[in-house]
PDB file of C-alpha atoms in Angstrom:
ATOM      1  CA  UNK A  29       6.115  -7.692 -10.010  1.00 77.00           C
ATOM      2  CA  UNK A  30       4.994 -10.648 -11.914  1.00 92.00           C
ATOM      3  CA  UNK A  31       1.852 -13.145 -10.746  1.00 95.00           C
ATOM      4  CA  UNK A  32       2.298 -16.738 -10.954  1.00 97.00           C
ATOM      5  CA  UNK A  33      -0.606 -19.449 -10.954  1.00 98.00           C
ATOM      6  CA  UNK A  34       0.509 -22.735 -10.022  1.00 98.00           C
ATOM      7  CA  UNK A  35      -1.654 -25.909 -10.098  1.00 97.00           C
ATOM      8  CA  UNK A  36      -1.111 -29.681 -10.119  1.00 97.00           C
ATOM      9  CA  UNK A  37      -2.821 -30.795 -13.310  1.00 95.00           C
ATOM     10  CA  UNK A  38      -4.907 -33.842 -11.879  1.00 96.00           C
ATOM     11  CA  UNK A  39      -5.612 -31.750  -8.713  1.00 95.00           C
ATOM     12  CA  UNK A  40      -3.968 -33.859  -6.857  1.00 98.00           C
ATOM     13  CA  UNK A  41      -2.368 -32.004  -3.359  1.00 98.00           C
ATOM     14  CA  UNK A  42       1.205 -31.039  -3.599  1.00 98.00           C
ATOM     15  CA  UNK A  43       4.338 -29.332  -1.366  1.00 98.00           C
ATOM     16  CA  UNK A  44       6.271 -26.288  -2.373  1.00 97.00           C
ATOM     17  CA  UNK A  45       9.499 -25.895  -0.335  1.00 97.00           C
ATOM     18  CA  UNK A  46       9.264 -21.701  -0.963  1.00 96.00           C
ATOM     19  CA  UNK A  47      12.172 -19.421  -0.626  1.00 96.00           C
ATOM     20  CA  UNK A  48      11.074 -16.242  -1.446  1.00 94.00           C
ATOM     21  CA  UNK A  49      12.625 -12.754   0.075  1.00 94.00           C
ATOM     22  CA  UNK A  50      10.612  -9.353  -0.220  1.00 95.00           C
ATOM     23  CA  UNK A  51       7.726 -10.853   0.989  1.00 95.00           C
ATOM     24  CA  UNK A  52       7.315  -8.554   4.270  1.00 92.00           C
ATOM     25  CA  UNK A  53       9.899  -5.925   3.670  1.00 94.00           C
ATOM     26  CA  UNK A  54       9.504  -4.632   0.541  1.00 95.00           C
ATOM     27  CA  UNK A  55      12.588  -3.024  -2.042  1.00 96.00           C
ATOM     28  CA  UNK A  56      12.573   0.517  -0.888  1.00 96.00           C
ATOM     29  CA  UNK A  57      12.645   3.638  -2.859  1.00 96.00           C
ATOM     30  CA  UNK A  58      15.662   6.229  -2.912  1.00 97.00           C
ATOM     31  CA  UNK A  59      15.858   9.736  -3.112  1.00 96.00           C
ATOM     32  CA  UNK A  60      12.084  10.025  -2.949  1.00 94.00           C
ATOM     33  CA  UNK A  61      11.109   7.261  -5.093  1.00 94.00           C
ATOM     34  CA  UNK A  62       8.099   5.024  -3.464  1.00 93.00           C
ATOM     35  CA  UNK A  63       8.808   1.671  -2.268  1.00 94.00           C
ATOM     36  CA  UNK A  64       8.172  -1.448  -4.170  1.00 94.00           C
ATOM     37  CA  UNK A  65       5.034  -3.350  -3.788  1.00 93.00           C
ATOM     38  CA  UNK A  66       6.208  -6.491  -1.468  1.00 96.00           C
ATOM     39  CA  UNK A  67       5.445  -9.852  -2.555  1.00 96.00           C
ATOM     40  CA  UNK A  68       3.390 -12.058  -1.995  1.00 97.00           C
ATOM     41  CA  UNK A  69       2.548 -16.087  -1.847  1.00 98.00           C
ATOM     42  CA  UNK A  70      -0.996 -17.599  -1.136  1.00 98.00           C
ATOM     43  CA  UNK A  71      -3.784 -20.462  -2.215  1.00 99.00           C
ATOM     44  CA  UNK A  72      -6.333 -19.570  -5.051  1.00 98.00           C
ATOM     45  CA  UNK A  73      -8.744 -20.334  -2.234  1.00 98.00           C
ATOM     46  CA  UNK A  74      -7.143 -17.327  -0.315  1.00 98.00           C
ATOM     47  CA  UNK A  75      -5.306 -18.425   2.500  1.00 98.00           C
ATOM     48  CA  UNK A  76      -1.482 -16.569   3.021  1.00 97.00           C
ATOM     49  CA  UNK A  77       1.409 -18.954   2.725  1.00 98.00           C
ATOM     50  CA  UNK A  78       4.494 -17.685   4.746  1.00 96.00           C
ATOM     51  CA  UNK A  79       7.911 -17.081   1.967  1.00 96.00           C
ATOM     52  CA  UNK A  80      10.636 -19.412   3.409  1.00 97.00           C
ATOM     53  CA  UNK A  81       9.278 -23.585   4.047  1.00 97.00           C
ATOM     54  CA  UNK A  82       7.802 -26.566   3.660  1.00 98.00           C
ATOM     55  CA  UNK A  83       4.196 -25.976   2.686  1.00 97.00           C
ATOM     56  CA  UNK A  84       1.102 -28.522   1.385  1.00 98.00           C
ATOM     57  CA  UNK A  85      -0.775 -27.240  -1.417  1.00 98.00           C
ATOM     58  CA  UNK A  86      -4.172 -28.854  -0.744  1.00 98.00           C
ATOM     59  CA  UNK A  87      -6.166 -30.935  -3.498  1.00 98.00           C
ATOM     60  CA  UNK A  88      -8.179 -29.025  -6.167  1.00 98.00           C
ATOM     61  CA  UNK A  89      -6.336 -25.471  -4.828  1.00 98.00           C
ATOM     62  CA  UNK A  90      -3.754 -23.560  -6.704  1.00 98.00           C
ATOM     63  CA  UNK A  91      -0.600 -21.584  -5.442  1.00 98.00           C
ATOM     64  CA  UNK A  92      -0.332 -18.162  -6.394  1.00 98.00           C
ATOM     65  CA  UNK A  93       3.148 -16.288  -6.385  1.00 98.00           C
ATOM     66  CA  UNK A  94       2.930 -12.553  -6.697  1.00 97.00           C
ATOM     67  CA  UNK A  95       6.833 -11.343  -6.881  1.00 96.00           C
ATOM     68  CA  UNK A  96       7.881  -8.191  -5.696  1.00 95.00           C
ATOM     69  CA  UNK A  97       8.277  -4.688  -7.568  1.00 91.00           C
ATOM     70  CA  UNK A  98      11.233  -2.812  -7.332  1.00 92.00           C
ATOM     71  CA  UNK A  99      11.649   0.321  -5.359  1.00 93.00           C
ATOM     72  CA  UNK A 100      11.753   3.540  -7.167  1.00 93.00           C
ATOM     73  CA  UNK A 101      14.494   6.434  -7.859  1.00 94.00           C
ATOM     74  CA  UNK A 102      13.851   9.869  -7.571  1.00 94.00           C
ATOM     75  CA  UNK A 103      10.204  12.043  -6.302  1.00 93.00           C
ATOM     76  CA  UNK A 104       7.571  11.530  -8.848  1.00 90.00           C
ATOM     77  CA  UNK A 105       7.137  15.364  -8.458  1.00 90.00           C
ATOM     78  CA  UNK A 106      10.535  15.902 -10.470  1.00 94.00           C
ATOM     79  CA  UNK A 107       8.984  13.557 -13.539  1.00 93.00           C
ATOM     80  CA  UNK A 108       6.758  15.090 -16.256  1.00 94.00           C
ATOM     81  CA  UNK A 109       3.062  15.264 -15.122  1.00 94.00           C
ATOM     82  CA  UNK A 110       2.010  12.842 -18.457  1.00 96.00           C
ATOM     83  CA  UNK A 111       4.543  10.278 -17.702  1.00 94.00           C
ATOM     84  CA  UNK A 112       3.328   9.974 -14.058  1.00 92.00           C
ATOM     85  CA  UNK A 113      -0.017   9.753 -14.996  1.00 95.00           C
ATOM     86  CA  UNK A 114       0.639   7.257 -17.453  1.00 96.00           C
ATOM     87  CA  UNK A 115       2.212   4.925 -15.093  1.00 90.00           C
ATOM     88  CA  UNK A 116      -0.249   5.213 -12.308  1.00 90.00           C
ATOM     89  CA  UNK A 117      -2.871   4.317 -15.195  1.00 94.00           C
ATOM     90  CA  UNK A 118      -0.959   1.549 -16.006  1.00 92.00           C
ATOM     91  CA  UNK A 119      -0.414  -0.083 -12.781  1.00 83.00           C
ATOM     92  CA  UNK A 120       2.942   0.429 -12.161  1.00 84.00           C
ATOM     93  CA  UNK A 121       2.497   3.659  -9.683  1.00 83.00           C
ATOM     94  CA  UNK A 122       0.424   4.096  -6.631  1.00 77.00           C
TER      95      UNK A 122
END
């Protein structure tokens, strides 16, 4: 997935009106791949927003999106042993 910072410029407080799927069920794998990371939507200041609603953004705090990864296809153990560890290095395995 993708993170996204979100801030009013002046600080001042703001409202999102979210509608945002994959947030407690993540995509899930097939035949053997893993399942996606879900996604996720908080405050900078670390407090969980929920993914469907009105919500207030307080003064001075940011939102942060995190979307969600897609599940993958097919057991890691069928995939070259380089490749896989060149994806978990780069983030995009467990």
């Amino acid at each position: 997935g993708q993170s996204i910072e979100i801030g009013h410029r002046e600080g001042h407080p703001f409202y999102i009106y979210a509608a945002l799927d994959r947030i407690e069920n993540p995509a899930r794998g097939r035949f053997g791949g893993e399942n996606g990371a879900p996604g996720k939507v908080a405050l900078k200041s670390g407090r969980s927003l929920k993914g469907k609603g009105k919500q207030l953004v307080p003064a001075g705090d940011r939102l942060v999106v995190e979307t969600p990864g897609g599940g993958g296809y097919g057991s890691a153990a069928d995939r070259d042993a380089g490749s896989v560890t060149a994806d978990r290095q780069n983030g995009l395995t467990k």
